[in-house]
Coordinates of C-alpha atoms and ligand atoms in Angstrom, one line a residue:
X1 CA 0.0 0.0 0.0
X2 CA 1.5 3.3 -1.4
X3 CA -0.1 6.7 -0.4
X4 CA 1.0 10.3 -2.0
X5 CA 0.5 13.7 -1.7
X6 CA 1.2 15.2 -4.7
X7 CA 1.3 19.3 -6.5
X8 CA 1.9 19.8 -10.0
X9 CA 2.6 23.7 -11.7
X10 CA 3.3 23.9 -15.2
X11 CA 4.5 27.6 -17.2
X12 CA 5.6 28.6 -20.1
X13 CA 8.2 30.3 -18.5
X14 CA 9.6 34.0 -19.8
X15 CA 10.6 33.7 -23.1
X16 CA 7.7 31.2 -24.9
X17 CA 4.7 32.4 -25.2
X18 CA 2.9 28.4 -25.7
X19 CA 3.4 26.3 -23.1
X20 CA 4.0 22.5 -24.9
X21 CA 4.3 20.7 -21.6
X22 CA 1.7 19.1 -19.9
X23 CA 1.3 17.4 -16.6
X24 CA -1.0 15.1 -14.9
X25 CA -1.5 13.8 -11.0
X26 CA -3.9 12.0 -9.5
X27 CA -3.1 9.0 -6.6
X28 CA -2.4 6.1 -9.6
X29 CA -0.4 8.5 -12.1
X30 CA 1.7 11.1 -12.3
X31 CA 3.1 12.1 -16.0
X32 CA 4.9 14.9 -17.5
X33 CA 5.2 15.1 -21.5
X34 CA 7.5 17.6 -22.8
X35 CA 5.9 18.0 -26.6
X36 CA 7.5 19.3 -29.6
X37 CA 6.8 20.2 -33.3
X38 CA 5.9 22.9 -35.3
X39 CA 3.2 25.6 -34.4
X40 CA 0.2 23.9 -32.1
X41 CA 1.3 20.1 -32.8
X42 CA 3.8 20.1 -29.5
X43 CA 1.1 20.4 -27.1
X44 CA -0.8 18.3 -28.9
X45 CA 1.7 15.6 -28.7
X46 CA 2.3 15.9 -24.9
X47 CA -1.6 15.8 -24.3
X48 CA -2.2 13.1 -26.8
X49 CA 0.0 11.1 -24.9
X50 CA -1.1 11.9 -21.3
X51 CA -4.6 11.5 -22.1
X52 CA -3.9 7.7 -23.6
X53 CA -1.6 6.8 -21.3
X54 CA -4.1 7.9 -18.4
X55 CA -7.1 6.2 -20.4
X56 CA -5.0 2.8 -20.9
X57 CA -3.3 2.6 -17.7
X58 CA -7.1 2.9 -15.9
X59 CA -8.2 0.2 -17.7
X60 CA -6.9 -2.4 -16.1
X61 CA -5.1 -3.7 -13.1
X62 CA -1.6 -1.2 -12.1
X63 CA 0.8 -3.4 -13.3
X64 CA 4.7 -2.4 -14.6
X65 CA 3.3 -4.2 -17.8
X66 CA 0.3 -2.2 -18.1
X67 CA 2.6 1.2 -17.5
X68 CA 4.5 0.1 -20.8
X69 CA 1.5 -0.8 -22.3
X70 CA 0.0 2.4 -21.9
X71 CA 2.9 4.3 -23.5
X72 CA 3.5 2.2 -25.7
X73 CA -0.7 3.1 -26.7
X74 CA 0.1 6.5 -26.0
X75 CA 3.3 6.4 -29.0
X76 CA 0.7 5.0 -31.0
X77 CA -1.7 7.2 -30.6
X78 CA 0.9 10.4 -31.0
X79 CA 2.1 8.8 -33.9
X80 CA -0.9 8.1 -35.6
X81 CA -2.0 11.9 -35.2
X82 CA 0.8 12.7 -36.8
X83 CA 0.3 11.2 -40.2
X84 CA -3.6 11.7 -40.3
X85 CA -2.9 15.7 -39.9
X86 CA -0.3 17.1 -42.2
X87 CA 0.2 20.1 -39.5
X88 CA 1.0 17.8 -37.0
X89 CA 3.7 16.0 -38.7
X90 CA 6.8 15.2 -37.2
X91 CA 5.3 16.1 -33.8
X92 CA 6.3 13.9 -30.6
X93 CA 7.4 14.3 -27.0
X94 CA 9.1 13.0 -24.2
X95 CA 6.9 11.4 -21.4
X96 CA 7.8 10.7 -17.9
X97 CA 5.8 9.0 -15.8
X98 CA 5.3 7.3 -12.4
X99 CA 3.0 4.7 -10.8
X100 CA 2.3 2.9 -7.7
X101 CA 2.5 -1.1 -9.7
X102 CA 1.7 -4.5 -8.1
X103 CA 3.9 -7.0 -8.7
X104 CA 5.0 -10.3 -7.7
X105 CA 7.7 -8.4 -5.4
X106 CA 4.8 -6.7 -3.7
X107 CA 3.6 -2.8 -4.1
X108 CA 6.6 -0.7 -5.8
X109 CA 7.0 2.3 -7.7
X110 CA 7.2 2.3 -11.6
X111 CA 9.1 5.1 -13.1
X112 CA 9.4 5.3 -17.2
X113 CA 10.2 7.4 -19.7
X114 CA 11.1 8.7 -22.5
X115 CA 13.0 11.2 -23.6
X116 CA 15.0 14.2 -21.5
X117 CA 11.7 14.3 -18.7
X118 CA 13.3 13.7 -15.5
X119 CA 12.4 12.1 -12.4
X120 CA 14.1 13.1 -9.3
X121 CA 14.4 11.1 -5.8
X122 CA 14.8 13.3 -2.7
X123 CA 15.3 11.0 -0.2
X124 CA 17.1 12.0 3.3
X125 CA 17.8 15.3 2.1
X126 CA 19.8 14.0 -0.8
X127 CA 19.1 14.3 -4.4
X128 CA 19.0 11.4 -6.5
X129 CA 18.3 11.6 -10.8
X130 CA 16.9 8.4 -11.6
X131 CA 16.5 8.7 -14.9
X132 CA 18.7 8.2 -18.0
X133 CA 18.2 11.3 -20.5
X134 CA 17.5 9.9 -23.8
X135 CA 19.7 12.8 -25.6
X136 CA 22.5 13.0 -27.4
X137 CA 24.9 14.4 -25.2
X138 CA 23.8 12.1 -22.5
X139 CA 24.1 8.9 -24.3
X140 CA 27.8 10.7 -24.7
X141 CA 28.5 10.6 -21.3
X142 CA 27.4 7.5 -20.3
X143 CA 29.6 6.1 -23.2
X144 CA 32.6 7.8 -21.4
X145 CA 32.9 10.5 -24.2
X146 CA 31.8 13.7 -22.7
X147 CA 32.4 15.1 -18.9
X148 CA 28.7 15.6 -17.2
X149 CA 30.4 19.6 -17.2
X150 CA 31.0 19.1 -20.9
X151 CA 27.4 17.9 -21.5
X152 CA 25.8 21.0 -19.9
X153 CA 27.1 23.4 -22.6
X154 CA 27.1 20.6 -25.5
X155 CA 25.2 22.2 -28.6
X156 CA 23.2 18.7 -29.2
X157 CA 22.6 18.7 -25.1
X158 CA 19.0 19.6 -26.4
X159 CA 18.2 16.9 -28.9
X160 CA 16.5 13.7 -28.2
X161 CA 17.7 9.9 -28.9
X162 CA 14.2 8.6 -28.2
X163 CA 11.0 10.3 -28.3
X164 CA 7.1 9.3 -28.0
X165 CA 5.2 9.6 -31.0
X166 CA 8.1 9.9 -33.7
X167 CA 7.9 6.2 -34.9
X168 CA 5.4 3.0 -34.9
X169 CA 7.2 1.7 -31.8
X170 CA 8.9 3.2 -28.9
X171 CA 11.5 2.1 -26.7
X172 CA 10.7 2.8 -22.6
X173 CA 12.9 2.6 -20.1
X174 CA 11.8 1.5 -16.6
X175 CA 12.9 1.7 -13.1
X176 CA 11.2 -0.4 -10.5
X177 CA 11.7 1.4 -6.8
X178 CA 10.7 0.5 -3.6
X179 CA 9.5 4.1 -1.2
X180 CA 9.5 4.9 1.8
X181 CA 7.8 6.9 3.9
X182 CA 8.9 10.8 3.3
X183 CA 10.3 9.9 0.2
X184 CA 9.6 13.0 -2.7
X185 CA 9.8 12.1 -6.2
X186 CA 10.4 15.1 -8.7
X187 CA 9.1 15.0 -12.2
X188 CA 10.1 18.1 -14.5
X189 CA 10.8 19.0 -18.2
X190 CA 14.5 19.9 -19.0
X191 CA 13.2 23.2 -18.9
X192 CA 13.5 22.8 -14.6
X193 CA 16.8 21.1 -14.9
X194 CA 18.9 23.6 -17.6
X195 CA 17.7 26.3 -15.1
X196 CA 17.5 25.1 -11.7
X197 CA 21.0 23.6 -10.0
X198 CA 20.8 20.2 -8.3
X199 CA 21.6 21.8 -5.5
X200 CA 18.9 24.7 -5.1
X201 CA 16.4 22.4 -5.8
X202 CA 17.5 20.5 -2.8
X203 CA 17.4 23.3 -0.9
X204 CA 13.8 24.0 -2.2
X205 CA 12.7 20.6 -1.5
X206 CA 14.1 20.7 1.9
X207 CA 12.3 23.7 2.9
X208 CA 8.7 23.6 1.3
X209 CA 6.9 20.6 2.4
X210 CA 3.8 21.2 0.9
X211 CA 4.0 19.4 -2.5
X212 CA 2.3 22.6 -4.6
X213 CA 4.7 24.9 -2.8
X214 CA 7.6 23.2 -3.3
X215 CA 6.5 23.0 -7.2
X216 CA 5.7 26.6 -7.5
X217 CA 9.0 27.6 -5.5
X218 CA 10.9 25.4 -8.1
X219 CA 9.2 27.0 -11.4
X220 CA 10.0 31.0 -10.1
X221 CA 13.7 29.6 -9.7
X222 CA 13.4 28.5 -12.8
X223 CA 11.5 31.8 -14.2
X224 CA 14.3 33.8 -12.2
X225 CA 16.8 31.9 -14.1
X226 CA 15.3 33.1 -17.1
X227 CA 13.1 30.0 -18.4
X228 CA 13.9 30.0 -22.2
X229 CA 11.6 26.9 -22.1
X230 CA 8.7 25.7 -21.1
X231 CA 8.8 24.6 -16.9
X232 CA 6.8 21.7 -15.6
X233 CA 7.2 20.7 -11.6
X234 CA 5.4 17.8 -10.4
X235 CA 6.1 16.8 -7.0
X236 CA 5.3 13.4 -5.3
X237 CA 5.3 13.1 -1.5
X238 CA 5.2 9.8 -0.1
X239 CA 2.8 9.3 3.0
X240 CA 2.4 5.8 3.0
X241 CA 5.8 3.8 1.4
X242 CA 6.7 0.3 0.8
X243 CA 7.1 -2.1 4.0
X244 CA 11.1 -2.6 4.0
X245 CA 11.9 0.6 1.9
X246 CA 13.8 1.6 5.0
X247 CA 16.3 -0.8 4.4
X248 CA 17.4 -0.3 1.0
X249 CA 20.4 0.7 -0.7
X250 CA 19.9 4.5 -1.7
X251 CA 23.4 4.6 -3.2
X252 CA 22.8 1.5 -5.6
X253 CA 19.5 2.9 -7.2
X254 CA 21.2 6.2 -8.1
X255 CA 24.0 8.1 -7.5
X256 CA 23.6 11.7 -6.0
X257 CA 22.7 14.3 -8.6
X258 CA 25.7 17.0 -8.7
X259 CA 25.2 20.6 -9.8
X260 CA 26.2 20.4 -13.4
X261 CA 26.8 24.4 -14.0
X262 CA 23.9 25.9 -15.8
X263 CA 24.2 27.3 -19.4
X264 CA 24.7 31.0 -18.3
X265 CA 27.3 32.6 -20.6
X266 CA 26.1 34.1 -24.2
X267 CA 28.5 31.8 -25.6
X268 CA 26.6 29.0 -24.3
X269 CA 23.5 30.1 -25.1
X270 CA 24.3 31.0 -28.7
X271 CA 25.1 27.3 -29.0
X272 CA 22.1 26.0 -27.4
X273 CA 20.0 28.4 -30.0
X274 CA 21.8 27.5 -32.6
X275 CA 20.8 23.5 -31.5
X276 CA 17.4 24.1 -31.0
X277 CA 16.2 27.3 -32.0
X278 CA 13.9 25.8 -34.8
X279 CA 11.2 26.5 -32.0
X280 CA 12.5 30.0 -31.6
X281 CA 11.6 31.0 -34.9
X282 CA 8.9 28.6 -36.2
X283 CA 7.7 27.6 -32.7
X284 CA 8.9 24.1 -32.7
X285 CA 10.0 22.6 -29.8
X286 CA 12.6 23.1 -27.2
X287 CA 14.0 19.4 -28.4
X288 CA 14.6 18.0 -31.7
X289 CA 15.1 14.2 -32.9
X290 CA 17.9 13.7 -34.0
X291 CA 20.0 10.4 -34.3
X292 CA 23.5 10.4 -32.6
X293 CA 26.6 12.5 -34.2
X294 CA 27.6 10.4 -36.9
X295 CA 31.3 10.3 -36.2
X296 CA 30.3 8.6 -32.5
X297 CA 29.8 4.6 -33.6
X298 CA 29.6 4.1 -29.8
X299 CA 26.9 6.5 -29.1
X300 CA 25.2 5.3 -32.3
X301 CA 25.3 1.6 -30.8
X302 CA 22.9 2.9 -28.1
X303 CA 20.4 4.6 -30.4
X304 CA 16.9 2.6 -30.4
X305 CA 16.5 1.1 -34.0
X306 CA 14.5 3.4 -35.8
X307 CA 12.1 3.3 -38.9
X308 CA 11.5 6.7 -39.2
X309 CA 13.7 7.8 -42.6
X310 CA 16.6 9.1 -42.1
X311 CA 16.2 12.2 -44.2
X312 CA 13.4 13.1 -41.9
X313 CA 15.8 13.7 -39.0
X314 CA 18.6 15.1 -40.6
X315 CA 16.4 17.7 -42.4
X316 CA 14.9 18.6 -39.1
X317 CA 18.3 19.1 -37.3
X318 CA 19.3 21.1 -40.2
X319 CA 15.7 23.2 -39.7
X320 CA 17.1 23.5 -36.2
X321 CA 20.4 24.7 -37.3
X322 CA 19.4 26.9 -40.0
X323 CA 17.1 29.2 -37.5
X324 CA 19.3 31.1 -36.4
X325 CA 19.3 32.3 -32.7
X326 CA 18.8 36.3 -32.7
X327 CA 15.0 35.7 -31.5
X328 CA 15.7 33.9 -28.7
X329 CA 19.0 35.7 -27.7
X330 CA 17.8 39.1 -28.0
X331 CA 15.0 38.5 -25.6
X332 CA 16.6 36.3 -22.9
X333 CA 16.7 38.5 -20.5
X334 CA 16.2 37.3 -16.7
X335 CA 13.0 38.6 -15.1
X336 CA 11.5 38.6 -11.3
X337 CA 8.1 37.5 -11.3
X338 CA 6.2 39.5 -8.8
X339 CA 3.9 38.4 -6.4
X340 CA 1.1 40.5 -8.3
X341 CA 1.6 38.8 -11.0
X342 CA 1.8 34.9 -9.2
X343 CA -1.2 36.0 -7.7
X344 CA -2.9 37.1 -11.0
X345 CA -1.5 33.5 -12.6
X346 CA -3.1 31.7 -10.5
X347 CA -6.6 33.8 -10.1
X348 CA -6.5 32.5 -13.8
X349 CA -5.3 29.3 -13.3
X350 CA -8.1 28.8 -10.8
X351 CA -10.7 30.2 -12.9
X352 CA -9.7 28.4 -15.8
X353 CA -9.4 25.3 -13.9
X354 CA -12.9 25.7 -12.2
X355 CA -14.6 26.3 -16.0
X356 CA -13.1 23.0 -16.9
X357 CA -14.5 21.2 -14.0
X358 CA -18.0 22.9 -14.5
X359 CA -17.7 21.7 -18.1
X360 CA -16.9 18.4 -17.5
X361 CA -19.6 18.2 -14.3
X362 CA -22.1 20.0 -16.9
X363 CA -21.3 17.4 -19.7
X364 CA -22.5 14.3 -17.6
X365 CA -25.5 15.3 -16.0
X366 CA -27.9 14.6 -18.1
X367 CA -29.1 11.9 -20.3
X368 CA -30.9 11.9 -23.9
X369 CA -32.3 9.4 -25.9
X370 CA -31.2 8.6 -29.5
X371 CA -30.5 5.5 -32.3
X372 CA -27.8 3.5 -33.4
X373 CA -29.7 3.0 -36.6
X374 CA -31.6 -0.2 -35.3
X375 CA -32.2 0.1 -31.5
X376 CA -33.3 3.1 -29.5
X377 CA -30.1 4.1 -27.0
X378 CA -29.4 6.2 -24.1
X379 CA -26.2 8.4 -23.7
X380 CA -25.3 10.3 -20.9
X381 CA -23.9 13.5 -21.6
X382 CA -25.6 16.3 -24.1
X383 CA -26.6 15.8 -27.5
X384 CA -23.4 16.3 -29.9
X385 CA -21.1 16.8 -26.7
X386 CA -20.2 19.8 -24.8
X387 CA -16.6 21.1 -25.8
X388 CA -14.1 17.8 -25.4
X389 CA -16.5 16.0 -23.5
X390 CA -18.5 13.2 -26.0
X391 CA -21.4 11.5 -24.2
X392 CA -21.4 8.3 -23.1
X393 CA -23.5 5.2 -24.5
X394 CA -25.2 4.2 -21.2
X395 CA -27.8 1.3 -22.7
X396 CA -28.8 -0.1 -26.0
X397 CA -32.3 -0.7 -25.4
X398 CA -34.6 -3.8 -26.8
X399 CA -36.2 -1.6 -28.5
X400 CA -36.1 -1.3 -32.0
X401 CA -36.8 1.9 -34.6
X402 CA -39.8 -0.6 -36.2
X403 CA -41.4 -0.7 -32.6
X404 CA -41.9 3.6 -32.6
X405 CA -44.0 5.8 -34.9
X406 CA -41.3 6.9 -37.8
X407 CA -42.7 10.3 -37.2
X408 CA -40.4 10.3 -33.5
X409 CA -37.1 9.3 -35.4
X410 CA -35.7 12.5 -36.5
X411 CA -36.2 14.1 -32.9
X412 CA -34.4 11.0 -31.3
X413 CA -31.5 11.0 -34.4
X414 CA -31.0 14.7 -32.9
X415 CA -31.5 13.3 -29.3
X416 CA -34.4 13.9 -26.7
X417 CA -33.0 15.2 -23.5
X418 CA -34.0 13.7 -19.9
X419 CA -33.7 14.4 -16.8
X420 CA -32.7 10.9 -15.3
X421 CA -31.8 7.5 -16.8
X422 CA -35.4 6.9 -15.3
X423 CA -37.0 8.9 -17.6
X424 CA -35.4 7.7 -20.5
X425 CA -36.3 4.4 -20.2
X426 CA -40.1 5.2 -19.5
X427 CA -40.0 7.8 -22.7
X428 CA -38.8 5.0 -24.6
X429 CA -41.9 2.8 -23.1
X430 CA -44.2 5.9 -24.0
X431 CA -43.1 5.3 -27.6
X432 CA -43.9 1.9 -27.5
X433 CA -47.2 2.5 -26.6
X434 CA -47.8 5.2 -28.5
X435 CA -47.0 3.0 -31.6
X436 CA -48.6 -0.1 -30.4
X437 CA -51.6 2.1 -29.3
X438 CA -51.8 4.1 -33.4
X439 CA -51.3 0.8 -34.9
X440 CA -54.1 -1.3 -33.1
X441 CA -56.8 1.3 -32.2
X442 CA -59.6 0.6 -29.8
X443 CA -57.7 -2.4 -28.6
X444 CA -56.8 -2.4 -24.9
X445 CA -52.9 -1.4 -24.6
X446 CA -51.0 -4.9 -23.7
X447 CA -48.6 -4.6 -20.7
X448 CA -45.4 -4.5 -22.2
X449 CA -42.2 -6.1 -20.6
X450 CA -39.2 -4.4 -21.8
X451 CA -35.6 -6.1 -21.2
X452 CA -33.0 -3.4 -21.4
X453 CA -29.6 -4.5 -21.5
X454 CA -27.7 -2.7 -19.2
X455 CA -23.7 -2.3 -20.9
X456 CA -21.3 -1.4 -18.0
X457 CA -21.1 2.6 -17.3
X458 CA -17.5 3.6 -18.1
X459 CA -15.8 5.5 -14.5
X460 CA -14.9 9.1 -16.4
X461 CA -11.6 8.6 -14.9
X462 CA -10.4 12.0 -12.6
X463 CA -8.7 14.7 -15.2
X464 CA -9.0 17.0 -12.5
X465 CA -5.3 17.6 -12.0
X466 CA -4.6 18.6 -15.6
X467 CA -2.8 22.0 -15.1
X468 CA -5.0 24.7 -16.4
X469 CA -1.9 25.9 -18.9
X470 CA -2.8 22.9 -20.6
X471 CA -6.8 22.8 -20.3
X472 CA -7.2 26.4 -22.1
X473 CA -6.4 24.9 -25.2
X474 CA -8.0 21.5 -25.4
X475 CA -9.7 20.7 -28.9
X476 CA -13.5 20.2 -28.9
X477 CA -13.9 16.2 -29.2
X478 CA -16.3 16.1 -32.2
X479 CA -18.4 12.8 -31.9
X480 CA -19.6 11.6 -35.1
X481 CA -22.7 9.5 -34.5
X482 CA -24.1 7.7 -37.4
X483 CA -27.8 7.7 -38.3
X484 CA -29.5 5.0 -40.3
X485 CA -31.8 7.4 -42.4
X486 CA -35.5 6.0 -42.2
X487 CA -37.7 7.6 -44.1
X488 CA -41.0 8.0 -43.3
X489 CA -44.1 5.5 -45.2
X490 CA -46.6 8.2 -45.7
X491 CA -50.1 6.7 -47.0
X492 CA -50.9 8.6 -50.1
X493 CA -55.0 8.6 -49.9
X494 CA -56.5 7.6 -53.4
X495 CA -59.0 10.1 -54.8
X496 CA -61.3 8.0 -57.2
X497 CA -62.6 11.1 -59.7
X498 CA -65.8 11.2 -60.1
X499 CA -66.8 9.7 -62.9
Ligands
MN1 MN1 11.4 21.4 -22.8

């Protein structure tokens, strides 16, 4: 049995003016997606993912195989977006994400990713990173090529090995961990850790307990800092850990995270631009795919096998390169953010978060009646949806369109609202009797027995903790319902002239 306590801010820092990140919480899963691609299609990539992954992972029972599974749906699903919209091509994003699993071993914590997301464990007042960035310069350093120091101010520091959503398969890696007790897990973008020392976040962590504090604190350092990207904090405290996490061996999970020194120095920076700033000037993202260097066969040995053509990624890093990095430069400038401000952020945050509840709460309370063609139905939800919310099929009744005057199909292909799934079902009796009463007049009405069958309600699993960044620009879910056309018999009376 794993409790947590967790806080989640996500902003789009000081020089971007579209935040691509999204995050999600709730007590089963907590995710950060780092998106990328031209225009919109980054955030759409980072909440294509989350959304799957959250829908997949609910599903079923919390197991490390279903946490695969569900990115592995979520890659799919990125992917697939990508080719059916030609403005969303080449869009994909990183995806890290944590999960109380079951397992033979007992209850652990799963932790996978993707990508340059990182997960953090503060543990004792030490910092640990747990996770392996999937980018080039880190795959450099792990192969002994690059100093960590080195890495920090390498111009490819920026661009991914492995990404979600850039190929038909994706590679996940996954750390099983046992937690105890007072444990914090961090989740961030890069655009925490190319800001924020290892060391001041310790210090942050140390000193704000509460988990939405602590996030906040960590995404003003970061906004102090400057925040040329996009800044996503998701803290996890743990209340209730593992039985025996006491005794484990911090040092063998991961070693302490050191302060690599933050790109600072125009130098630097004109590098890093020159790397990524594709997003700068055609509002890409922060990271770019990119395979390994081509002169490093060891780094290249690492790289995931990938189907996606070559051409594809060079042309990108050459997009990347071509861009050049005046935008970015000439606004990096670093700027306080005052408490007026914070305190206007979050008025809108709250406000926008509270409109997506309502929404949401709005969208499921009532029910309507309508046809799959053959048999009368009844959603929940409004006719044609509110916003992203499509309604829910609730119960295919027994009843058929034959058993209803054809006059009532073209209100109920449109959809008859009711109060109550009560009041559905006896509207849809009315119409029974209504027919049966126009098609046998003057005979007494039969007592009808009607056998619904009742199809399993689906839980709408708890999107509440999708920062409101994010929410303002969610894409109104259109359902498509399809309507079998009957057309009404109309009896033609025949006039016999008078002869
Ligand atoms: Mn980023």
């Amino acid at each position: 049995m794993i409790l947590f306590r967790t806080g989640a801010v996500s902003h789009a820092g000081m020089v971007r003016s579209v935040n691509q990140d999204t995050a999600y919480e709730s007590m089963v899963l907590c995710a950060v997606a780092d998106g990328m691609g031209g225009a919109a299609a980054g955030d759409v990539a980072s909440r294509i993912a989350i959304d799957t992954l959250v829908k997949d992972f609910s599903t079923g029972n919390p197991t490390v195989e279903a946490l695969q599974q569900g990115i592995e749906t979520a890659n799919s699903a990125v992917y697939l977006a990508s080719l059916n919209d030609l403005s969303y091509a080449g869009m994909g994003t990183t995806l890290t994400a944590m999960a109380p699993v079951t397992g033979p071993d007992g209850d652990q914590v799963a932790i996978a990713h993707v990508g340059d997301s990182r997960c953090y464990l503060f543990a004792n007042g030490q910092l640990r990173l747990l996770t392996n960035d999937h980018s080039v310069a880190s795959e450099l350093v792990r192969h002994g090529e690059l100093t960590p120091a080195a890495a920090a101010r390498h111009p490819q520091r920026h661009m991914l090995t492995r990404a979600l959503g850039v190929d038909p398969a994706v590679d996940v890696e996954i750390l099983l961990l046992p937690l105890a007790a007072g444990d914090r897990l961090l989740l961030c973008s890069d655009g925490l850790s190319n800001e924020v020392t290892a060391e001041r976040m310790s210090a942050i962590l140390e000193t704000e307990l509460d988990p939405t504090l602590a996030a906040t604190a960590l995404v003003n350092e970061a906004n102090e800092h400057g925040a040329r990207d996009n800044v996503t904090v998701l803290i996890v405290d743990v209340l209730v850990g593992d039985d025996g996490a006491e005794t484990r061996d911090l040092e063998a999970i991961a070693p302490l995270a050191t302060d690599l020194p933050v790109a600072e120095d125009v130098s630097d920076l004109t590098g890093s631009v020159t790397a990524f700033g594709a997003m700068a000037a055609g509002g890409a993202g922060a990271t770019s795919i990119v395979d390994a260097v081509d002169n490093d066969p060891s780094a290249q040995a690492s790289m995931p096998p990938s189907s996606a053509p070559e051409a594809k990624r060079k042309a990108a890093a050459a997009a990347a390169t071509a861009s050049g990095g005046a935008v970015e430069a000439s606004i990096r400038r670093p700027r306080l953010i005052t408490i007026r401000t914070l305190a206007f952020l979050l008025l809108v945050l709250g406000l926008t978060y509270g409109g997506y509840r309502f929404v949401g709460w709005f969208a499921s309370t009532q029910y309507f009646v309508s046809t799959d063609g053959t048999h009368l139905t009844i959603l929940q939800g409004q006719p044609g949806g509110t916003l992203w919310v499509s309604p829910v099929l609730v119960e295919t009744t027994s009843t058929t369109t034959k058993q209803i005057l054809t006059s009532r199909l073209r209100d109920l292909q449109s959809g008859v609202p009711e109060p109550s799934i009560k009041a559905a079902r006896s509207f849809i009796a009315n119409l029974k009797e209504e027919y049966q009463a126009a098609m046998n007049p003057g005979a007494s009405l039969p007592t009808t027995t009607t056998t619904t069958t009742y199809a399993w309600v689906p839980q709408t699993y708890a999107t509440t903790t999708v920062p409101a960044t994010t929410v303002s620009t969610l894409p109104a879910t259109t359902t498509s319902t399809t309507i079998a056309t009957t057309v009404p018999t109309t009896t033609v009376p025949t006039t016999v002239p008078a002869g």
